[in-house]
Coordinates of N, CA and C in Angstrom, one line a residue:
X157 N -16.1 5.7 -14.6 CA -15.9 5.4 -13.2 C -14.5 5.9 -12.8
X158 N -13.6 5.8 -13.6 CA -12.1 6.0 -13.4 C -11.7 7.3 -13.5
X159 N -12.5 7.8 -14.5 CA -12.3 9.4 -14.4 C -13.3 10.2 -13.3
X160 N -14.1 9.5 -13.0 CA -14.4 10.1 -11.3 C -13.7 9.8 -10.1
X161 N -13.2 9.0 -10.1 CA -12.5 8.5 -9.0 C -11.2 9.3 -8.9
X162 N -10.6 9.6 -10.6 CA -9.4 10.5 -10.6 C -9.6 11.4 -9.9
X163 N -11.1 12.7 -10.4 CA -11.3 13.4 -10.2 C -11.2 13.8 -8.4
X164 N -12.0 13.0 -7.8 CA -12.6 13.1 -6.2 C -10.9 12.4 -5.7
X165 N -9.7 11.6 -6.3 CA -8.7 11.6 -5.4 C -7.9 12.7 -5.6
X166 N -7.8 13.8 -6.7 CA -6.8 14.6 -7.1 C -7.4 15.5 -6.1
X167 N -8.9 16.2 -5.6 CA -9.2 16.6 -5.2 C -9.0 16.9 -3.7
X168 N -8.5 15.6 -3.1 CA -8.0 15.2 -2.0 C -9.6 14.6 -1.1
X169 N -10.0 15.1 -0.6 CA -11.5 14.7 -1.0 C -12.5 14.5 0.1
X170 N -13.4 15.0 -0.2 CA -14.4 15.0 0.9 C -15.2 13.9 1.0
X171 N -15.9 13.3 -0.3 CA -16.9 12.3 -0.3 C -15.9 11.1 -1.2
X172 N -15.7 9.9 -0.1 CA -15.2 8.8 -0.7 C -15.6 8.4 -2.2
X173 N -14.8 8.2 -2.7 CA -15.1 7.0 -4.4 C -15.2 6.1 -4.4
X174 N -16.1 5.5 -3.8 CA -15.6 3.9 -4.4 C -15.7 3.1 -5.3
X175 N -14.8 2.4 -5.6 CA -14.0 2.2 -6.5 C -12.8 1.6 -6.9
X176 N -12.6 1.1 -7.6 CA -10.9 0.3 -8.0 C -10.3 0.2 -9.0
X177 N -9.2 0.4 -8.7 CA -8.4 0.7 -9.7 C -8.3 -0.7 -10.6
X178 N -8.1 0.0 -12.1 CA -8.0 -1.3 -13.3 C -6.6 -1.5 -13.7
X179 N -6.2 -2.7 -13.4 CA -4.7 -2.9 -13.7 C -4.6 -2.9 -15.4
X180 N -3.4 -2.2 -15.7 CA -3.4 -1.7 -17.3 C -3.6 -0.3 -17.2
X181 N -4.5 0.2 -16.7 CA -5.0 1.6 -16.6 C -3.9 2.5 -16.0
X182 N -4.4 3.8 -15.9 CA -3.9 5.1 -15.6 C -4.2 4.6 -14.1
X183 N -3.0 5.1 -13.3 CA -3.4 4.9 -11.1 C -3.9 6.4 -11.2
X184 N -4.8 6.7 -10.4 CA -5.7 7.3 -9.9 C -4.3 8.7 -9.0
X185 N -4.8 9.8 -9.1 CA -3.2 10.8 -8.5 C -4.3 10.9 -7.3
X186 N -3.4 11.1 -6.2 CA -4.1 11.3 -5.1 C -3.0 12.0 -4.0
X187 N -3.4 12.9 -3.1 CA -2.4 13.7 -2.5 C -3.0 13.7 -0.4
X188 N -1.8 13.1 0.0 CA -2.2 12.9 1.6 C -1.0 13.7 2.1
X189 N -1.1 13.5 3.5 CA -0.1 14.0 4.5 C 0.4 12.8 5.1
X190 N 2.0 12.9 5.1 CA 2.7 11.7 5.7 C 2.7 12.1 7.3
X191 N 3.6 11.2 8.0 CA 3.5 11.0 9.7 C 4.5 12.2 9.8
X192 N 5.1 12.9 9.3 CA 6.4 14.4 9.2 C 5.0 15.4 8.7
X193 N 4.0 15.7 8.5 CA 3.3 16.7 8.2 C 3.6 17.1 6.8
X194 N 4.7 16.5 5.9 CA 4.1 16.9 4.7 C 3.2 16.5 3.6
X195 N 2.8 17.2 2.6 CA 2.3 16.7 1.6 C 3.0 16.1 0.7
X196 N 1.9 14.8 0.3 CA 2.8 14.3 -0.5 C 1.4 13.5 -1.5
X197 N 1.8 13.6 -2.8 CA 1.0 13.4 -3.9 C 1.9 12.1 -5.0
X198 N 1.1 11.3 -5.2 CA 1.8 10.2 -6.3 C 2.2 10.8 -7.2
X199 N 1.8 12.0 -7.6 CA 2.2 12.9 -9.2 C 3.6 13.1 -9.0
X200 N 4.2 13.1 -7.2 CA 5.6 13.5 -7.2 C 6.4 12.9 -7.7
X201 N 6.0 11.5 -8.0 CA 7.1 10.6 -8.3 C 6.7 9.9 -9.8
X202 N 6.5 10.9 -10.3 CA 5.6 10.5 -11.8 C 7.4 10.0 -12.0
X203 N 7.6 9.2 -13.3 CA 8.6 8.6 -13.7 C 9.2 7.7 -12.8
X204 N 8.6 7.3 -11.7 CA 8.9 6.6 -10.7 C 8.1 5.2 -11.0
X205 N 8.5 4.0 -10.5 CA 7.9 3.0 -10.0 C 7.5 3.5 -8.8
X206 N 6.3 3.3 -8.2 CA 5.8 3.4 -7.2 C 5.0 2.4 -6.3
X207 N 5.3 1.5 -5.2 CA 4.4 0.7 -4.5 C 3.7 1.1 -3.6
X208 N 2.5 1.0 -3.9 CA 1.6 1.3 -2.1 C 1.3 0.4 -1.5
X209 N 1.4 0.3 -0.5 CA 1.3 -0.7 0.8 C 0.4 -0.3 2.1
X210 N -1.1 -1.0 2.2 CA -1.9 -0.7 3.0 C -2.1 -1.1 4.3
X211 N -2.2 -0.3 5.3 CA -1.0 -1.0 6.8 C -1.8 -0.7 8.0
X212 N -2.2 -1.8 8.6 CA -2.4 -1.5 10.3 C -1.7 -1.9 11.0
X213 N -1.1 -1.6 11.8 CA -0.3 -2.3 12.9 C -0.8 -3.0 13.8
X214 N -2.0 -2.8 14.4 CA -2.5 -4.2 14.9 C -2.9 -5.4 14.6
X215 N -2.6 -5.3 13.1 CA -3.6 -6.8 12.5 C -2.1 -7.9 12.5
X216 N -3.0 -9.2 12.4 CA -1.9 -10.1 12.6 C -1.4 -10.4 11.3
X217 N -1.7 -10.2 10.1 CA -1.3 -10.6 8.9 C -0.1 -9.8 8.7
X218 N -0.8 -8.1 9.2 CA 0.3 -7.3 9.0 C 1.9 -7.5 9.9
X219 N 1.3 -8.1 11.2 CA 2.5 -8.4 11.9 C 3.4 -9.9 11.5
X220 N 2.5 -10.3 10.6 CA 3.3 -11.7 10.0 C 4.9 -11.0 9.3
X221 N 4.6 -10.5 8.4 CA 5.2 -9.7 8.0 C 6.5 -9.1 8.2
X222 N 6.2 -7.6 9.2 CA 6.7 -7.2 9.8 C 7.8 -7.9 11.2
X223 N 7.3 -8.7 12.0 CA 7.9 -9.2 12.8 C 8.8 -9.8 12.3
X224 N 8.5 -10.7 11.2 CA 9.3 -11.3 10.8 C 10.2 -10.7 9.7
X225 N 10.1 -9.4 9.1 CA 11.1 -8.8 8.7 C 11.1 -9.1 7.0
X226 N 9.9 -9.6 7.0 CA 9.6 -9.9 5.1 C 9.3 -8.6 4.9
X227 N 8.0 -8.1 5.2 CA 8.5 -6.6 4.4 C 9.3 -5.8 4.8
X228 N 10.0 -5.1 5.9 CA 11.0 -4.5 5.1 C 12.1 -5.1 4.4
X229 N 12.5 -6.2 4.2 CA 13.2 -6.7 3.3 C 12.8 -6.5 1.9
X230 N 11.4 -6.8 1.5 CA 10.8 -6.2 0.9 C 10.7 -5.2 0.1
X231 N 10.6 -4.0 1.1 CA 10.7 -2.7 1.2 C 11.8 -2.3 0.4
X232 N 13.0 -2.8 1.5 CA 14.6 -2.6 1.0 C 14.9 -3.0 -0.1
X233 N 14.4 -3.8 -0.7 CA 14.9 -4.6 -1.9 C 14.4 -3.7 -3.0
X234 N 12.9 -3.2 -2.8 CA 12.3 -2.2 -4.0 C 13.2 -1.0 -3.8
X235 N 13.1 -0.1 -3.2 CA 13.6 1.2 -2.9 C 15.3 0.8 -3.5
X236 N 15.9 0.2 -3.2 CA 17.4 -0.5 -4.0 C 17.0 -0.3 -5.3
X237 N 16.0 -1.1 -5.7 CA 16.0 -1.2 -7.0 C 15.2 0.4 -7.7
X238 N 15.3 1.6 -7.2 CA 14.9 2.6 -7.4 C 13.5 2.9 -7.2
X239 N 12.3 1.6 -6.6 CA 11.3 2.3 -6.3 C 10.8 3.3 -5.4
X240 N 10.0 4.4 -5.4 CA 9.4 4.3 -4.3 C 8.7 3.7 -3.3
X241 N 8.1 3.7 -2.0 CA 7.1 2.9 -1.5 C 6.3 3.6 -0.4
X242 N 4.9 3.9 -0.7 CA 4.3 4.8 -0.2 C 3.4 3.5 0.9
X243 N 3.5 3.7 2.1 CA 2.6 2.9 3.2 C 2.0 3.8 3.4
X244 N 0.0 3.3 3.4 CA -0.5 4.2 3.8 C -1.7 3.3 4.7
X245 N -2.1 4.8 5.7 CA -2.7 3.7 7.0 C -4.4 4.6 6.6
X246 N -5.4 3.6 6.7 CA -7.0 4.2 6.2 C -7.4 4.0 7.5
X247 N -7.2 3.7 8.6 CA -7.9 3.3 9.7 C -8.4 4.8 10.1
X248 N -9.6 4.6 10.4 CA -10.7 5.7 10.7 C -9.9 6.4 12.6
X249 N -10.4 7.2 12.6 CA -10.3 7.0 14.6 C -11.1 6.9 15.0
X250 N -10.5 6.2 16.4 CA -11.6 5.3 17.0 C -10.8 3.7 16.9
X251 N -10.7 3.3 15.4 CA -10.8 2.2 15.4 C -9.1 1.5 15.0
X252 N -9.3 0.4 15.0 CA -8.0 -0.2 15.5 C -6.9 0.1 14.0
X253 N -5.6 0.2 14.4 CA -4.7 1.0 13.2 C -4.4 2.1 13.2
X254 N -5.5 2.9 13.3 CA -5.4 4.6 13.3 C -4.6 5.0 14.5
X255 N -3.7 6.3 14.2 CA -2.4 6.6 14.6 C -2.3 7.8 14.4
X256 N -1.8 8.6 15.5 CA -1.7 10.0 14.9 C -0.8 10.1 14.5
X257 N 0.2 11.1 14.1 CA 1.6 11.3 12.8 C 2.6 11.1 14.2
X258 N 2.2 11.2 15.4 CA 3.8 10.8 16.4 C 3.1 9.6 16.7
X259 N 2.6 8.9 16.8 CA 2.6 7.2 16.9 C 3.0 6.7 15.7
X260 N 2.8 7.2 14.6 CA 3.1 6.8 13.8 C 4.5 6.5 13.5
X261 N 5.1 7.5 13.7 CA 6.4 7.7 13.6 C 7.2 6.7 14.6
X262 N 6.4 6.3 16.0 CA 7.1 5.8 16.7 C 7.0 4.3 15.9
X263 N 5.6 3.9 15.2 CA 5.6 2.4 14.9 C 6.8 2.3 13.6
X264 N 6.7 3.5 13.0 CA 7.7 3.4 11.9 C 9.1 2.8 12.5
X265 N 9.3 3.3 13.8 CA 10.7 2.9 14.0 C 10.8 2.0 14.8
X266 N 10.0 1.7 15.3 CA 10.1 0.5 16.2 C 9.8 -0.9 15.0
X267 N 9.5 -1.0 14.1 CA 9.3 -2.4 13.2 C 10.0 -1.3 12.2
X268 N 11.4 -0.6 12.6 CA 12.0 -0.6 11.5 C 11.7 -0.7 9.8
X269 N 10.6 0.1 9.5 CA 9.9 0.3 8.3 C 11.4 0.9 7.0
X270 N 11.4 0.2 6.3 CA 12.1 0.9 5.5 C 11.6 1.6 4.1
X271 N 10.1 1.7 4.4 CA 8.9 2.3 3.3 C 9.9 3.9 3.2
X272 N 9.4 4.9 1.9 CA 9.7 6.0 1.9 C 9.0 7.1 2.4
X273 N 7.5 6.8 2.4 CA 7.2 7.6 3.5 C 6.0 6.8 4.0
X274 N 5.1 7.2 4.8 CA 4.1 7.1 5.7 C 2.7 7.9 5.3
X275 N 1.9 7.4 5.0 CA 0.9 8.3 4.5 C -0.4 7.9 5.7
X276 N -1.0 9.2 6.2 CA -2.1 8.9 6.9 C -3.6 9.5 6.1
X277 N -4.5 8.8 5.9 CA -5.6 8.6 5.2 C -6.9 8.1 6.2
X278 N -6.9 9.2 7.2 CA -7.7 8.7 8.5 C -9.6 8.8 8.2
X279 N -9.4 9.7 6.4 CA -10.8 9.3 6.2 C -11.2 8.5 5.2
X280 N -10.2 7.5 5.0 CA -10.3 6.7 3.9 C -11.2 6.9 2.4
X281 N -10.4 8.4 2.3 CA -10.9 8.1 1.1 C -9.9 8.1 0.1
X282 N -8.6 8.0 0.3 CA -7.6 7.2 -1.4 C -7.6 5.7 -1.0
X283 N -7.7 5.1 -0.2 CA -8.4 3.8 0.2 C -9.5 3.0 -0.1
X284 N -10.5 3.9 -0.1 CA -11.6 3.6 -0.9 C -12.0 3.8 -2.3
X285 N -10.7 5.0 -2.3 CA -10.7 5.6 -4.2 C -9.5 4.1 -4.4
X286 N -8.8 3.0 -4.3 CA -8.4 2.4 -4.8 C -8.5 1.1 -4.4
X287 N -9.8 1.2 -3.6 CA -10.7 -0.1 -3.4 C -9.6 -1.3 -2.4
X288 N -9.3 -0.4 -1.6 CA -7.8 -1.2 -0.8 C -8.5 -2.2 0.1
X289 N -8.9 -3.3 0.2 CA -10.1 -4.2 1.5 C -9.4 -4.8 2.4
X290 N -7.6 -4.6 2.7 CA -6.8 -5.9 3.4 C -5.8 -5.0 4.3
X291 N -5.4 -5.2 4.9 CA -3.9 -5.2 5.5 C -3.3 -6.2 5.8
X292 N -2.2 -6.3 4.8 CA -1.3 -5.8 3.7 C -2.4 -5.5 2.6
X293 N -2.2 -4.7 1.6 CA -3.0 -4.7 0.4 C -2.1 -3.9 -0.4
X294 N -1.2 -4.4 -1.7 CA -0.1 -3.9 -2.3 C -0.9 -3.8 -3.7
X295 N 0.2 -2.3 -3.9 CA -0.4 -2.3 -5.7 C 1.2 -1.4 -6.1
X296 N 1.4 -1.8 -7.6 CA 2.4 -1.0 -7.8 C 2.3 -0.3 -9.4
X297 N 3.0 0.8 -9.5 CA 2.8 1.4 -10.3 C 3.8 2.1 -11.3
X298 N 3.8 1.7 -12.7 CA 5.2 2.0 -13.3 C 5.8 3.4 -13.3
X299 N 6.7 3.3 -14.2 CA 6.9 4.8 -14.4 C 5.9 5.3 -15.5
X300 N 5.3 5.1 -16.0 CA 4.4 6.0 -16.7 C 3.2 5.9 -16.0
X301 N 2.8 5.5 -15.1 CA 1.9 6.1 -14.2 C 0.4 4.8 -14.3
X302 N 0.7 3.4 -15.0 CA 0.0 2.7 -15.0 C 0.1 1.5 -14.2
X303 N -1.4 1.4 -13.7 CA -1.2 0.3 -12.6 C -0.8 -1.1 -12.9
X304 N 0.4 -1.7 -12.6 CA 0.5 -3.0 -13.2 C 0.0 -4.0 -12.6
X305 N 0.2 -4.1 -11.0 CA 0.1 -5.3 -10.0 C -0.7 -4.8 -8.9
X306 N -2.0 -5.3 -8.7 CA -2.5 -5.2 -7.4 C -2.9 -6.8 -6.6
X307 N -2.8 -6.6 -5.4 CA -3.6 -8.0 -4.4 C -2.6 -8.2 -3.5
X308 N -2.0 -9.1 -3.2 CA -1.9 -9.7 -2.0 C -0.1 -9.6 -2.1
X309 N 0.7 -9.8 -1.0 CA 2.0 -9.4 -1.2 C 2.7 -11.4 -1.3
X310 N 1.8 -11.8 -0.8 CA 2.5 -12.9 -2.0 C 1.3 -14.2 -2.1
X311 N 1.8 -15.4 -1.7 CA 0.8 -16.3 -2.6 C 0.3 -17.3 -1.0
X312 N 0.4 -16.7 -0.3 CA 0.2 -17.7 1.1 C -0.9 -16.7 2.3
X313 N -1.7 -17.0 2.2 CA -3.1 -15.9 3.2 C -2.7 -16.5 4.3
X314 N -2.3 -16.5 5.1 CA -1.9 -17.0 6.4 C -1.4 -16.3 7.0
X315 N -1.3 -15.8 8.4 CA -1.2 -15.2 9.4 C 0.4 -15.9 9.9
X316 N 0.8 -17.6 9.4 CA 1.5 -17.8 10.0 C 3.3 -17.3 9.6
X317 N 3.8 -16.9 10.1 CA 5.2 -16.3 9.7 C 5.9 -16.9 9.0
X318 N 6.0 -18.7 8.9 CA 6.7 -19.9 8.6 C 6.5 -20.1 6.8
X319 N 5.4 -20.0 6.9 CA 4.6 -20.0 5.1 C 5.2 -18.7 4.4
X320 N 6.3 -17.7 5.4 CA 6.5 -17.1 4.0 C 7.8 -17.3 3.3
X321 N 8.6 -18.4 3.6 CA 10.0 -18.8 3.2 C 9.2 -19.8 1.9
X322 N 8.2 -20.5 2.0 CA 7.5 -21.4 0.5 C 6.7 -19.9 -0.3
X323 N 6.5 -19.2 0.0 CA 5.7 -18.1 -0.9 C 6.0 -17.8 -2.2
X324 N 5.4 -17.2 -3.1 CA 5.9 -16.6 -4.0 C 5.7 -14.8 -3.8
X325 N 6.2 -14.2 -2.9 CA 6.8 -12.9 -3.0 C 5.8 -12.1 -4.4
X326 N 4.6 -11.6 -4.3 CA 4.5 -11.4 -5.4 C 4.8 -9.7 -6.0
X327 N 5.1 -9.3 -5.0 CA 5.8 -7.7 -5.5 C 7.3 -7.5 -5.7
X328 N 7.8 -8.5 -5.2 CA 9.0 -8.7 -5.8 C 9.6 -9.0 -6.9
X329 N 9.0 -10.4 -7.1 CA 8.7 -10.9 -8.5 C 8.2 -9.9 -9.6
X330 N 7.4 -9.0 -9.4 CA 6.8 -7.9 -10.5 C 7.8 -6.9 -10.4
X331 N 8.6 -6.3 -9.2 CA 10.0 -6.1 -9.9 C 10.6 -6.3 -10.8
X332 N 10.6 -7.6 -10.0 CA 12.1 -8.1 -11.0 C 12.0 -8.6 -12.4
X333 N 10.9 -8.2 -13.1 CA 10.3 -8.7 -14.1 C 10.4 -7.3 -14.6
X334 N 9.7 -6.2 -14.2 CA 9.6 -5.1 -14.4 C 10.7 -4.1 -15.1
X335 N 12.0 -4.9 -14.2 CA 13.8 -4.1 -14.3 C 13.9 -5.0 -15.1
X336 N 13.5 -6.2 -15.7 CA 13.9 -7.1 -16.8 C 13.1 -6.6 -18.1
X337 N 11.9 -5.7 -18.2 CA 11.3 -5.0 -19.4 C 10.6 -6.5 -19.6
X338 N 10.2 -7.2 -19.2 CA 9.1 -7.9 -19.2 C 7.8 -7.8 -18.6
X339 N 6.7 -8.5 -19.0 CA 5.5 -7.7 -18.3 C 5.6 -8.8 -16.9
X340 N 4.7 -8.3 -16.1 CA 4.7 -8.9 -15.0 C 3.2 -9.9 -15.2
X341 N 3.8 -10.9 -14.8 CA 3.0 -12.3 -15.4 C 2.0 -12.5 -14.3
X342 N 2.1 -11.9 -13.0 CA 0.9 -12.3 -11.9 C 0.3 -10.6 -11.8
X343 N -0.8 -10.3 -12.5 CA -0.6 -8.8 -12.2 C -1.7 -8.7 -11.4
X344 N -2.6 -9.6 -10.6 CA -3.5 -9.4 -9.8 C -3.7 -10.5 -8.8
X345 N -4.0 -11.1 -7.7 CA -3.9 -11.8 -6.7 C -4.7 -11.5 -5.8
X346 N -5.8 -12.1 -5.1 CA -6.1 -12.0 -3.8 C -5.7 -11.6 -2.6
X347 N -5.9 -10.7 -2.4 CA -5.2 -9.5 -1.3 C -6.0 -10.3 0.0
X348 N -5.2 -10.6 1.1 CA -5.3 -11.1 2.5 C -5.1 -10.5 3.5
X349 N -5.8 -10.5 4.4 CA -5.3 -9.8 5.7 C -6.2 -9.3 6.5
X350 N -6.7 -8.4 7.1 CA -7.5 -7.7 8.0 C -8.4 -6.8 7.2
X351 N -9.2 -6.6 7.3 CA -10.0 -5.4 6.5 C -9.6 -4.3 7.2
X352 N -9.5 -3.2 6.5 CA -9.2 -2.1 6.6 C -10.5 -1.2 7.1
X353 N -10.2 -0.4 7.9 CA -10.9 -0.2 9.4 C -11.7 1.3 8.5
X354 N -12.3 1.4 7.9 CA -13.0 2.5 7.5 C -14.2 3.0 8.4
X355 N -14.1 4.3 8.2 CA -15.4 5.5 9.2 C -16.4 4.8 8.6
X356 N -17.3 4.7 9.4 CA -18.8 3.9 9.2 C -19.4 4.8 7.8
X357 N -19.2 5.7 7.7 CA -20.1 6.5 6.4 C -19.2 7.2 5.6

């Protein structure tokens, strides 16, 4: 299943995979176009830690967040610590999320995103090739290219902004565990938030 899924995201891809990625395993290379028109492929940052971060801007989980300035702190704290951080948006058009590359860019800077780029995936299929079901929906990925942590960006499903000062941060924490050469002790969690707005077929 993993080596199809490789296959149909390297591809860039016509017909969705569905599918999920196995934490321990090889991440899946996959190549989109950010909200600047270029290409950009996870292979680029092979030797990189890499986080992906699954994003609508209308959902309220995702505005928990954002409004309140957890992820890009977030954000800032990984990229500090040498990661990358790839946000990418699956919302079909039509449907709520989906953005063209100049909205995009405007929401980037209006909630002050400090992600490294912007990926738009308007046919959901590395979305579906990585079984993404939430916004937020975080997974991160070492430098040798295996997935360590996927689910939820910390330990509190709530929409409410207040619950995230008791949270446990859980991409952080796999950081900081990660720059410590220890394994990361929560490597999967229940991913919360809005479902991710995929084309009916």
């Amino acid at each position: 299943m993993k080596a199809m899924m490789l296959g149909l995201a390297v591809a860039a891809l016509t017909a969705p995979g569905i599918a999920q990625q196995t934490t321990g395993a090889a991440a899946g290379n996959f190549r989109l176009t950010d909200m600047a028109g270029r290409n950009v492929a996870l292979s680029d940052y092979k030797g990189k830690t890499v986080v992906l971060e699954w994003h609508n801007p209308g959902c309220p989980f995702v505005r928990k967040h954002y409004d309140s300035g957890n992820m890009q702190r977030t954000q800032a704290a990984a990229t500090a610590g040498g990661a990358v951080w790839l946000t990418i948006n699956s919302g079909a058009p039509g449907k709520q999320g989906n953005m063209t590359p100049a909205e995009a860019q405007a929401q980037f800077a209006k909630d002050g995103s400090k992600a490294t780029r912007y990926l738009l995936d308007p046919r959901g299929v590395v979305g579906k090739g990585y079984g993404a079901k939430t916004t937020p929906h975080l997974y991160i990925i070492d430098p040798a290219g295996k997935l360590v942590y996927q689910g939820g960006i910390d330990d509190k499903p709530t929409a409410n902004a207040g619950d995230i000062a008791g949270a446990r941060n859980h991409v952080t924490a796999a950081l900081a565990e990660m720059k410590a050469g220890e394994p990361v002790s929560v490597a999967e969690s229940r991913p919360y938030g809005c479902s991710v707005k995929y084309p009916e077929s």
